[in-house]
Coordinates of C-alpha atoms in Angstrom, one line a residue:
Chain D
M1 CA 64.8 104.1 95.8
C2 CA 62.6 102.0 98.2
Q3 CA 63.1 99.2 95.6
V4 CA 66.7 98.6 96.2
G5 CA 66.4 95.4 98.2
E6 CA 64.5 93.0 95.8
N7 CA 62.9 90.7 98.3
Y8 CA 61.1 92.3 101.2
G9 CA 58.1 90.2 101.1
E10 CA 54.6 90.6 99.7
P11 CA 53.4 94.1 99.5
A12 CA 50.7 94.6 102.1
T13 CA 47.2 95.2 101.0
E14 CA 46.1 98.0 103.2
E15 CA 47.8 101.2 102.5
S16 CA 48.9 103.1 105.5
Q17 CA 48.8 106.7 104.5
P18 CA 51.3 108.8 106.5
A19 CA 50.4 112.3 107.1
P20 CA 52.8 114.0 104.6
R21 CA 54.7 117.0 105.7
P22 CA 53.7 120.2 103.9
G23 CA 55.9 120.4 100.9
L24 CA 56.3 116.6 100.7
D25 CA 54.3 115.7 97.7
K26 CA 56.4 113.0 96.3
T27 CA 56.8 110.3 98.8
P28 CA 58.5 107.3 97.2
V29 CA 57.7 105.2 100.2
L30 CA 54.2 105.0 99.0
D31 CA 55.2 102.7 96.3
C32 CA 56.4 100.3 98.8
K33 CA 53.0 100.2 100.5
E34 CA 54.4 98.6 103.6
G35 CA 54.5 99.7 107.1
L36 CA 54.6 103.2 108.4
P37 CA 57.1 105.7 107.2
V38 CA 59.9 106.0 109.8
V39 CA 62.7 108.2 108.6
V40 CA 63.3 111.1 106.3
I41 CA 66.7 110.1 104.8
R42 CA 67.7 113.1 102.8
A43 CA 66.5 116.5 101.9
G44 CA 62.9 115.6 102.6
D45 CA 62.5 113.7 99.2
A46 CA 62.5 110.3 100.5
F47 CA 61.3 108.4 103.5
C48 CA 61.2 104.7 104.1
S49 CA 59.2 102.3 106.0
R50 CA 61.0 100.1 108.4
D51 CA 61.6 97.1 106.2
C52 CA 62.6 98.9 103.2
F53 CA 64.8 101.1 105.2
K54 CA 66.6 98.0 106.4
A55 CA 66.9 96.7 102.7
F56 CA 68.2 100.0 101.7
Y57 CA 70.7 100.3 104.4
T58 CA 72.1 96.8 103.9
H59 CA 72.3 97.2 100.2
K60 CA 74.3 100.4 100.6
F61 CA 76.8 98.7 102.8
R62 CA 77.2 95.7 100.5
A63 CA 77.2 97.9 97.3
M64 CA 80.1 99.9 98.8
L65 CA 82.1 96.8 99.3
G66 CA 81.0 95.3 96.0
K67 CA 81.7 98.2 93.7
N68 CA 85.2 98.8 95.1
R69 CA 86.2 95.1 94.9
L70 CA 89.0 95.5 97.4
I71 CA 88.2 92.7 99.9
F72 CA 89.1 89.4 98.5
P73 CA 87.2 86.2 99.4
G74 CA 88.9 84.5 102.3
E75 CA 90.8 87.6 103.3
K76 CA 91.3 88.4 106.9
V77 CA 89.7 91.7 107.8
L78 CA 90.0 93.5 111.1
L79 CA 87.0 95.5 112.1
A80 CA 88.0 98.6 114.2
W81 CA 85.1 98.8 116.7
S82 CA 85.0 101.8 119.0
G83 CA 81.7 101.0 120.6
G84 CA 80.1 104.0 118.9
P85 CA 77.1 103.8 116.6
S86 CA 78.7 103.7 113.2
S87 CA 81.3 101.0 114.0
S88 CA 78.8 98.9 115.9
S89 CA 76.5 99.1 112.9
M90 CA 79.3 98.1 110.6
V91 CA 80.1 95.0 112.8
W92 CA 76.4 94.1 112.7
Q93 CA 76.3 94.5 109.0
V94 CA 79.2 92.1 108.7
L95 CA 77.6 89.7 111.0
E96 CA 74.4 89.6 109.0
G97 CA 76.3 89.5 105.8
L98 CA 78.1 86.3 106.9
S99 CA 74.9 84.6 107.9
Q100 CA 73.1 85.2 104.7
D101 CA 72.3 82.6 102.1
S102 CA 75.3 81.5 100.1
A103 CA 74.9 83.6 97.0
K104 CA 74.9 86.8 98.9
R105 CA 77.2 85.9 101.8
L106 CA 80.1 88.0 102.5
R107 CA 83.2 85.9 102.0
F108 CA 85.9 87.5 104.1
V109 CA 87.1 86.4 107.5
P110 CA 86.5 89.1 110.1
G111 CA 88.0 89.8 113.5
V112 CA 87.2 92.7 115.8
I113 CA 89.5 95.0 117.7
F114 CA 88.5 97.3 120.5
V115 CA 91.0 100.0 121.7
D116 CA 90.3 101.0 125.3
E117 CA 91.1 104.7 125.4
G118 CA 90.0 105.3 129.0
A119 CA 93.3 106.5 130.2
A120 CA 93.5 109.2 127.5
C121 CA 90.0 110.4 128.3
G122 CA 90.5 110.5 132.1
Q123 CA 88.2 107.7 133.0
S124 CA 88.5 106.1 136.3
P125 CA 89.6 102.5 136.6
E126 CA 86.2 101.4 137.8
D127 CA 84.5 103.1 134.9
R128 CA 87.0 101.4 132.5
A129 CA 86.3 98.0 133.9
K130 CA 82.6 98.6 133.6
T131 CA 83.0 99.6 129.9
L132 CA 85.3 96.6 129.3
A133 CA 82.7 94.3 130.8
E134 CA 80.0 95.6 128.4
V135 CA 82.4 95.5 125.5
K136 CA 83.3 91.8 126.3
L137 CA 79.7 90.9 126.5
I138 CA 79.0 92.3 123.0
L139 CA 82.1 90.8 121.5
Q140 CA 81.1 87.4 122.9
T141 CA 77.7 87.8 121.3
V142 CA 79.2 88.7 118.0
G143 CA 81.5 85.6 118.1
F144 CA 84.3 86.9 115.8
P145 CA 87.8 86.5 117.0
W146 CA 88.4 89.6 119.0
Y147 CA 91.3 91.7 120.4
L148 CA 90.9 94.0 123.4
V149 CA 93.7 96.4 123.4
A150 CA 94.4 99.2 125.9
L151 CA 95.8 102.4 124.5
E152 CA 98.6 102.1 127.1
E153 CA 100.1 99.3 124.9
V154 CA 101.5 102.0 122.5
F155 CA 104.3 102.3 125.0
G156 CA 105.4 98.7 124.1
L157 CA 105.2 99.1 120.3
P158 CA 108.3 98.4 118.2
P159 CA 109.6 101.3 115.9
A160 CA 108.9 99.1 112.9
V161 CA 105.2 100.0 113.1
L162 CA 106.1 103.4 111.6
R163 CA 107.8 101.8 108.6
C164 CA 105.7 101.4 105.5
S165 CA 105.9 98.0 104.2
A166 CA 107.2 97.9 100.7
Q167 CA 104.7 95.3 99.8
E168 CA 102.3 96.5 97.2
P169 CA 98.7 96.1 98.4
A170 CA 97.2 93.3 96.4
G171 CA 94.2 94.4 94.3
T172 CA 93.6 95.0 90.7
A173 CA 90.3 94.2 89.0
G174 CA 91.8 91.3 87.3
A175 CA 93.3 89.9 90.5
Y176 CA 89.9 90.2 92.2
K177 CA 88.1 88.2 89.7
A178 CA 90.8 85.5 89.7
A179 CA 90.6 85.3 93.5
V180 CA 86.8 85.0 93.5
D181 CA 87.0 82.3 90.9
S182 CA 89.6 80.3 92.7
F183 CA 87.6 80.8 96.0
L184 CA 84.5 79.5 94.4
Q185 CA 86.3 76.5 93.0
Q186 CA 87.8 75.7 96.4
Q187 CA 84.3 75.8 97.8
H188 CA 82.8 73.5 95.2
T189 CA 85.4 70.8 95.0
P190 CA 84.5 68.9 98.2
G191 CA 81.1 67.2 98.2
T192 CA 78.2 67.5 95.7
E193 CA 76.5 70.7 94.9
G194 CA 73.4 70.5 97.1
A195 CA 74.8 68.9 100.2
E196 CA 78.0 70.8 100.2
D197 CA 76.6 74.1 101.1
S198 CA 75.4 73.7 104.6
P199 CA 78.4 71.8 106.0
S200 CA 80.7 74.4 104.6
L201 CA 78.7 77.1 106.2
A202 CA 78.7 75.3 109.5
Q203 CA 82.4 74.8 109.2
Q204 CA 83.0 78.4 108.5
Q205 CA 80.9 79.5 111.4
G206 CA 82.5 77.0 113.7
Q207 CA 85.8 78.5 112.8
L208 CA 84.6 81.9 113.4
C209 CA 83.3 81.2 116.8
Q210 CA 86.6 79.9 117.9
P211 CA 88.5 82.2 120.2
P212 CA 91.6 83.8 118.6
P213 CA 94.6 81.5 118.9
Q214 CA 96.4 83.6 121.4
G215 CA 93.5 84.4 123.7
P216 CA 91.4 87.4 123.7
M217 CA 94.1 89.9 124.4
G218 CA 95.7 91.0 121.3
L219 CA 99.3 92.0 122.1
Q220 CA 102.0 90.3 124.0
S221 CA 100.7 91.5 127.4
P222 CA 98.8 89.0 129.4
T223 CA 95.2 89.5 130.2
G224 CA 94.5 92.0 132.9
P225 CA 94.7 95.7 133.2
P226 CA 97.6 97.5 131.7
A227 CA 100.5 98.5 134.0
A228 CA 99.8 101.5 136.2
A229 CA 103.0 103.1 135.2
Q230 CA 102.0 103.1 131.6
T231 CA 98.6 104.4 132.4
E232 CA 100.3 107.2 134.3
A233 CA 102.6 107.8 131.4
L234 CA 99.8 108.0 129.0
S235 CA 97.6 110.4 131.0
R236 CA 100.7 112.5 131.7
L237 CA 101.2 112.7 127.9
F238 CA 97.7 113.7 127.3
H239 CA 97.7 116.2 130.2
S240 CA 100.7 117.9 128.8
V241 CA 99.1 118.6 125.5
K242 CA 97.8 122.1 125.5
T243 CA 95.0 122.1 123.2
L244 CA 92.0 119.7 122.6
T245 CA 92.7 119.9 118.9
A246 CA 96.1 118.4 119.4
K247 CA 94.9 115.9 121.9
E248 CA 92.4 114.5 119.4
E249 CA 94.9 114.3 116.7
L250 CA 97.4 112.6 118.9
L251 CA 94.8 110.1 120.2
Q252 CA 93.8 109.3 116.7
T253 CA 97.5 108.7 115.6
L254 CA 98.3 106.5 118.5
R255 CA 95.1 104.5 118.1
T256 CA 95.9 104.0 114.3
H257 CA 99.4 102.8 115.1
L258 CA 98.1 100.3 117.6
I259 CA 95.5 98.9 115.3
L260 CA 98.0 98.7 112.6
H261 CA 100.3 96.8 114.8
V262 CA 97.6 94.3 115.9
A263 CA 96.6 93.8 112.3
R264 CA 100.1 93.1 111.2
A265 CA 100.9 90.8 114.1
H266 CA 97.8 88.7 113.3
G267 CA 98.0 88.6 109.6
Y268 CA 95.0 90.9 108.8
S269 CA 95.5 92.7 105.5
K270 CA 92.5 94.9 105.7
V271 CA 91.2 97.1 108.5
M272 CA 87.6 98.4 108.3
T273 CA 86.7 101.5 110.2
G274 CA 83.1 102.7 110.7
E275 CA 83.5 106.4 109.6
S276 CA 80.0 107.5 108.4
C277 CA 79.4 110.1 105.6
T278 CA 78.7 112.8 108.1
R279 CA 81.9 112.0 110.1
L280 CA 84.0 112.1 106.9
A281 CA 82.5 115.4 105.8
I282 CA 83.4 116.8 109.1
K283 CA 86.9 115.2 108.9
L284 CA 87.5 116.7 105.5
M285 CA 86.8 120.2 106.7
T286 CA 88.7 119.7 109.9
N287 CA 91.7 118.3 108.2
L288 CA 91.7 121.2 105.7
A289 CA 91.8 123.5 108.7
L290 CA 94.6 121.5 110.3
G291 CA 96.8 121.9 107.3
R292 CA 96.4 118.3 106.1
G293 CA 95.0 119.2 102.8
A294 CA 97.6 117.2 100.9
F295 CA 96.4 113.9 102.5
L296 CA 92.7 114.4 102.2
A297 CA 92.3 111.7 99.7
W298 CA 93.9 109.2 102.0
D299 CA 92.2 110.5 105.2
T300 CA 88.7 110.5 103.8
G301 CA 88.7 108.1 100.8
F302 CA 87.2 104.6 100.7
S303 CA 90.5 102.9 100.9
D304 CA 93.8 104.2 102.4
E305 CA 96.9 102.4 101.2
R306 CA 99.4 104.4 102.9
H307 CA 100.6 101.6 105.2
G308 CA 101.4 99.4 102.2
D309 CA 100.6 95.9 103.5
V310 CA 97.5 96.9 105.6
V311 CA 94.8 98.8 103.8
V312 CA 92.3 100.8 105.8
V313 CA 88.8 100.6 104.3
R314 CA 85.7 102.7 105.2
P315 CA 82.7 100.8 104.1
M316 CA 80.3 103.0 106.1
R317 CA 81.1 106.0 104.1
D318 CA 77.8 106.2 102.3
H319 CA 75.7 106.1 105.4
T320 CA 74.8 109.4 107.2
L321 CA 74.9 109.4 111.0
K322 CA 71.1 109.9 111.0
E323 CA 70.6 106.7 109.1
V324 CA 73.1 104.9 111.3
A325 CA 71.3 106.2 114.5
F326 CA 67.9 105.2 113.2
Y327 CA 69.0 101.8 112.0
N328 CA 70.7 101.1 115.4
H329 CA 67.6 102.1 117.2
L330 CA 65.1 100.4 115.1
F331 CA 66.9 97.2 114.9
A332 CA 68.5 97.2 118.4
V333 CA 72.1 97.1 117.3
P334 CA 74.0 97.1 120.6
S335 CA 76.6 99.7 121.1
V336 CA 78.7 100.9 124.1
F337 CA 78.8 104.5 125.0
T338 CA 82.2 105.6 126.2
P339 CA 82.9 109.2 127.0
A340 CA 85.4 110.5 124.4
I341 CA 88.1 113.0 124.9
D342 CA 85.8 115.8 123.9
T343 CA 82.7 114.8 125.8
K344 CA 80.9 117.8 127.3
A345 CA 83.4 120.1 125.8
P346 CA 82.0 123.4 124.7
E347 CA 81.5 124.0 121.0
K348 CA 84.5 126.0 120.4
A349 CA 87.0 123.8 122.3
S350 CA 88.7 122.3 119.4
I351 CA 88.8 122.6 115.6
H352 CA 87.0 119.3 115.4
R353 CA 84.2 120.4 117.5
L354 CA 83.9 123.7 115.8
M355 CA 83.7 122.1 112.4
E356 CA 81.2 119.6 113.6
A357 CA 78.9 122.4 114.9
F358 CA 79.5 124.5 111.8
L359 CA 78.6 121.7 109.3
L360 CA 75.6 120.4 111.3
R361 CA 74.1 123.7 111.8
L362 CA 74.5 124.5 108.1
Q363 CA 73.0 121.1 107.4
T364 CA 69.8 122.0 109.3
Q365 CA 69.3 125.0 107.0
F366 CA 70.7 123.5 103.8
P367 CA 70.1 119.8 103.9
S368 CA 72.5 119.0 101.1
T369 CA 75.6 120.3 103.0
V370 CA 77.0 117.1 104.3
S371 CA 76.5 115.2 101.0
T372 CA 78.1 118.0 99.0
V373 CA 81.2 118.0 101.1
Y374 CA 81.2 114.3 101.1
R375 CA 81.0 114.1 97.4
T376 CA 83.8 116.4 97.1
S377 CA 86.0 113.9 99.1
E378 CA 84.9 111.2 96.7
K379 CA 86.4 113.1 93.7
L380 CA 89.8 113.6 95.2
A381 CA 92.4 111.5 93.5
K382 CA 95.5 110.0 95.1
A383 CA 98.9 110.4 93.6
P384 CA 99.9 106.9 92.5
R385 CA 102.4 104.9 94.4
D386 CA 105.3 105.2 92.0
S387 CA 107.6 102.4 92.6
H388 CA 108.1 99.3 94.8
D389 CA 110.6 100.9 96.9
T390 CA 108.5 103.8 97.8
A391 CA 109.2 103.1 101.5
H392 CA 112.8 103.7 101.0
S393 CA 112.8 106.6 98.6
E394 CA 110.2 108.8 100.2
P395 CA 110.4 109.7 103.8
R396 CA 107.1 109.5 105.6
C397 CA 105.6 111.4 108.5
L398 CA 106.4 109.7 111.8
L399 CA 102.9 110.3 113.1
C400 CA 100.3 110.1 110.2
L401 CA 102.6 107.9 108.0
C402 CA 101.8 110.0 105.0
T403 CA 104.5 111.1 102.5
L404 CA 106.2 114.1 103.8
D405 CA 104.8 117.2 102.3
V406 CA 107.3 119.6 103.8
D407 CA 110.1 120.7 101.6
G408 CA 113.3 121.1 103.5
A409 CA 114.2 124.1 101.5
D410 CA 110.7 125.5 101.6
S411 CA 111.4 129.2 102.2
A412 CA 108.6 130.5 100.1
T413 CA 105.9 130.2 102.7
A414 CA 105.8 131.8 106.1
F415 CA 105.6 128.3 107.6
G416 CA 108.7 127.1 105.8
A417 CA 110.7 130.1 107.0
Q418 CA 109.4 129.7 110.5
T419 CA 110.3 126.0 110.8
S420 CA 113.7 126.3 109.2
S421 CA 114.6 129.2 111.5
H422 CA 113.3 127.2 114.4
L423 CA 115.3 124.2 113.4
S424 CA 118.5 126.1 112.8
Q425 CA 118.1 127.8 116.2
M426 CA 117.8 124.6 117.9
Q427 CA 120.2 122.6 116.0
P428 CA 122.9 124.2 113.9
H429 CA 123.9 120.8 112.4
T430 CA 120.5 120.3 110.8
A431 CA 120.5 123.6 109.2
L432 CA 123.9 123.0 107.8
A433 CA 123.0 119.6 106.5
E434 CA 119.8 120.9 105.0
A435 CA 121.8 123.6 103.2
G436 CA 124.0 120.9 101.7
M437 CA 127.1 121.8 103.8
H438 CA 128.5 118.7 105.4
P439 CA 129.4 119.3 109.0
V440 CA 132.6 117.9 110.3
P441 CA 131.9 114.6 112.1
C442 CA 133.0 114.5 115.6
C443 CA 134.8 111.2 115.0
P444 CA 136.1 109.3 111.9
P445 CA 133.4 107.6 110.0
E446 CA 135.0 104.1 110.6
V447 CA 134.5 104.5 114.3
G448 CA 131.3 106.3 114.4
S449 CA 129.3 104.1 112.0
A450 CA 126.6 102.6 114.2
Q451 CA 127.0 102.9 117.8
G452 CA 129.6 105.6 118.2
C453 CA 129.2 109.3 118.9
C454 CA 128.1 110.2 115.4
R455 CA 124.9 108.4 116.2
G456 CA 123.8 111.1 118.3
P457 CA 123.3 114.5 116.9
C458 CA 119.9 113.9 118.4
E459 CA 121.2 113.0 121.7
R460 CA 123.2 116.0 122.0
G461 CA 120.5 118.2 120.6
D462 CA 116.9 118.5 121.4
P463 CA 114.8 115.5 120.6
R464 CA 112.2 117.9 119.5
V465 CA 114.1 118.9 116.3
C466 CA 114.9 115.2 115.7
V467 CA 111.2 114.3 115.6
L468 CA 109.9 117.5 114.1
E469 CA 112.0 117.1 111.0
W470 CA 110.2 113.8 110.2
L471 CA 106.8 115.2 110.5
C472 CA 104.4 116.6 107.8
Y473 CA 103.1 120.1 108.0
G474 CA 99.8 119.3 109.8
C475 CA 101.6 117.0 112.4
R476 CA 104.3 119.7 113.0
V477 CA 101.6 122.2 113.7
N478 CA 99.9 119.9 116.2
M479 CA 103.2 119.0 117.9
K480 CA 103.6 122.7 118.8
D481 CA 101.0 122.2 121.4
L482 CA 103.0 119.5 123.1
P483 CA 105.6 121.2 125.2
S484 CA 107.9 118.2 125.6
L485 CA 108.2 115.5 123.0
D486 CA 110.0 113.4 125.6
S487 CA 106.7 112.0 126.9
L488 CA 105.8 110.6 123.5
P489 CA 105.9 106.7 123.4
P490 CA 109.4 105.4 122.9
Y491 CA 108.8 103.9 119.5
I492 CA 108.3 107.3 117.9
L493 CA 111.5 108.7 119.4
A494 CA 113.5 105.6 118.5
E495 CA 112.3 105.6 115.0
A496 CA 113.1 109.3 114.6
Q497 CA 116.6 108.7 115.8
L498 CA 117.0 105.7 113.6
R499 CA 116.0 107.7 110.6
R500 CA 118.2 110.5 111.4
Q501 CA 121.1 108.1 111.6
R502 CA 120.2 106.5 108.4
A503 CA 119.9 109.9 106.6
W504 CA 123.3 110.7 108.0
V505 CA 124.9 107.6 106.6
L506 CA 123.1 108.0 103.4
Q507 CA 124.4 111.5 103.0
E508 CA 127.9 110.3 103.7
V509 CA 127.6 107.5 101.0
Q510 CA 126.1 109.8 98.5
E511 CA 129.0 112.2 98.8
Y512 CA 131.3 109.4 97.6
L513 CA 128.9 108.4 94.9
I514 CA 128.7 111.8 93.4
A515 CA 132.5 112.1 93.5
D516 CA 132.7 108.8 91.7
S517 CA 130.4 109.7 88.9
D518 CA 132.1 113.0 88.5
G519 CA 135.3 111.3 88.1
E520 CA 133.9 108.9 85.5
A521 CA 132.4 111.7 83.6
E522 CA 135.7 113.5 83.5
T523 CA 137.6 110.3 82.3
A524 CA 135.0 109.6 79.7
Chain L
M1 CA 43.1 123.9 128.5
A2 CA 45.2 120.9 127.9
A3 CA 44.9 118.1 130.4
P4 CA 48.1 116.8 132.1
L5 CA 50.0 114.4 129.9
S6 CA 52.1 111.4 130.8
V7 CA 55.0 110.9 128.4
E8 CA 58.3 109.0 128.4
V9 CA 61.4 111.1 127.5
E10 CA 64.5 109.1 126.6
F11 CA 68.0 110.1 125.9
G12 CA 70.7 108.3 124.0
G13 CA 74.0 108.4 122.2
G14 CA 75.6 110.3 125.1
A15 CA 72.9 112.9 125.5
E16 CA 72.0 111.3 128.9
L17 CA 75.2 112.6 130.3
L18 CA 73.6 116.0 130.6
F19 CA 70.7 114.4 132.6
D20 CA 72.8 112.7 135.3
G21 CA 73.3 109.7 133.1
V22 CA 69.7 108.7 133.4
K23 CA 68.4 107.5 130.0
K24 CA 64.6 107.0 130.7
H25 CA 62.5 109.6 132.3
Q26 CA 58.8 108.9 132.9
V27 CA 57.3 112.5 133.2
T28 CA 54.0 114.0 133.8
L29 CA 53.5 117.3 132.1
P30 CA 51.1 119.6 134.0
G31 CA 47.9 120.9 132.4
Q32 CA 48.3 124.2 130.8
E33 CA 46.5 126.8 128.6
E34 CA 48.0 125.9 125.2
P35 CA 48.4 122.3 124.0
W36 CA 51.8 120.6 124.6
D37 CA 54.0 120.5 121.6
I38 CA 57.7 119.7 121.3
R39 CA 58.6 123.3 121.5
N40 CA 57.0 123.6 125.0
L41 CA 58.4 120.3 125.9
L42 CA 62.0 121.4 125.2
V43 CA 61.4 124.4 127.5
W44 CA 60.0 122.1 130.2
I45 CA 63.0 119.8 129.8
K46 CA 65.4 122.6 130.1
K47 CA 63.8 123.8 133.4
N48 CA 63.1 120.5 135.0
L49 CA 65.4 117.7 133.6
L50 CA 68.5 119.3 132.3
K51 CA 71.3 119.2 134.9
E52 CA 74.2 121.0 133.2
R53 CA 75.4 122.9 130.1
P54 CA 72.0 123.6 128.5
E55 CA 73.7 124.9 125.4
L56 CA 74.9 121.5 124.6
F57 CA 71.4 120.2 124.3
I58 CA 69.2 123.2 123.3
Q59 CA 70.1 126.0 120.9
G60 CA 67.5 128.7 120.2
D61 CA 64.1 127.1 120.6
S62 CA 65.2 123.7 119.1
V63 CA 67.6 121.0 119.9
R64 CA 71.2 121.4 119.0
P65 CA 72.0 120.3 115.5
G66 CA 73.2 116.8 115.5
I67 CA 70.7 115.6 118.1
L68 CA 67.9 113.5 116.5
V69 CA 64.4 113.4 117.7
L70 CA 62.3 110.3 117.5
I71 CA 58.6 110.5 118.4
N72 CA 57.2 107.0 119.0
D73 CA 60.1 105.5 117.0
A74 CA 59.4 107.8 114.0
D75 CA 61.5 110.7 112.7
W76 CA 60.1 113.9 114.0
E77 CA 60.5 115.5 110.6
L78 CA 57.6 113.4 109.5
L79 CA 55.5 114.7 112.3
G80 CA 56.0 118.5 112.1
E81 CA 59.1 118.8 114.2
L82 CA 58.6 121.5 116.9
D83 CA 54.9 121.7 116.2
Y84 CA 54.1 118.1 116.9
Q85 CA 51.3 118.0 119.5
L86 CA 52.1 115.6 122.2
Q87 CA 49.6 112.8 123.0
D88 CA 49.3 110.9 126.2
Q89 CA 51.8 108.0 126.6
D90 CA 54.0 109.3 123.7
T91 CA 57.6 108.3 123.8
I92 CA 60.1 111.1 122.8
L93 CA 63.7 109.9 122.2
F94 CA 66.6 112.2 121.8
I95 CA 69.7 110.6 120.3
S96 CA 72.9 112.5 120.1
T97 CA 75.1 111.9 116.9
L98 CA 77.7 114.3 118.0
H99 CA 81.2 113.1 118.6
G100 CA 81.7 112.3 122.2
G101 CA 77.9 112.4 122.9

């Protein structure tokens, strides 16, 4: 496996024998005869010298992109960069991939987004400013268009973020081939073969180095720190969450919505996240424990099409964190350390931490643990998107945007019973509606269509019920740790209300439709 | 009797937070009866460098799972892990790969 990259120079003449560990008889690196062994990659059966580790690492990244054929040439791809090791490594891989010779060059058009989560993690304004300065410095070095977004901006998001676009994500094998061909043709039409290559490269790079058209800040807000009121609201929201588990989930949800919004606003059709194999194995186990088993394939797979028009891709999913850390150290990949929400938290503070500690400890004794869990995630298959109007036919969770896995009439499980009793206690109307009994509207339908009093079963009741009924099982459980849903960003509440209103109208219409067809059946 | 050693101990990936945010420590290990190995070094670090929450860095007699150890830029698994005998001017780097450092 040290032969993965074909051209890493002439083999050196002198053989530098490493002192092999007891039990390490087969050392593939010796075939490579180059440099000193540096890292044991997996289960003690392989270790690589510096150069061939680099070739191996880069090959893995490109193979992951190549074999999945999801990223089309010329496509705009947003790299979600947190400053951490894996996503930094990802950005660097893309940077290197774009500067390689023409045959191997990556052909998509990248942009980078950094979400400043300082307010949620309780960082002081000074620390945040310091982090941002570091971040900007690195972003300028990278030279891709970049978007620096504060998490506070979730308070300005439109409810439309939560709607799944009906647009089918482009991407069948045939379409990919056609796209590559047309891209190559486009490239080859101007100029002659030999001379054409370098100007086009320069042109492309020039284009990449341009600042984004709307300046560095991604959203509508002008440059500068977010409004103090929003920072306040955000930290209040996070302070009110009772458990670290729910905090982490909430943070992840809000971050995803924000990235999604920026991607849509700037025409990016793919988002790359830097989740490593180790991280994904931990995520798989964590999500199982969180009751998100139904969505494992989306949450941990290579591509995640749940948003419709914007596909999340995880190109680092073959790299273990150990490889990433070594690569970043050996090749001086810059990264920014920002304290996360769980920094210095004890091991049992959240399900996430507990799972991490559990898997990593197991990994030290059984070195195949992470890869076994990860391979399992690879085998999970997604239910196909059935029709074009998925967005309309299937309700989606307000927070994770997955298809709702909660059956309204689910009384077979303890949870189903619990939620339905909870809902009916809080809101008699909902229970009635769920049971198929139509409640008497408080005003005639003509009057109460859009703005009238029928709009507000929510307003009269608890917004909690209104939001909860649009959540999947896992998100419902998490929201139990949030005493008041009022502090959620307005777009979530607005969308919940809108959906309830729509469901209301739909039900009304359906009643007439059924009556109609019954009548027809009778006459026929 | 091992002579005193001068080594560089570095922390990264967030592990430095447990050491007052200082990444590089140039330390001199005093001479002692038995030779200095990583096992002893960890005990010494716990006593002399570690500022808070030792359980987040050391578990049992080794580092916490998820913290990588590099000795002179090479994986400690190649060098005998806890039994590696320190040489003068060695660089020992601890990188946390744990979420949140």
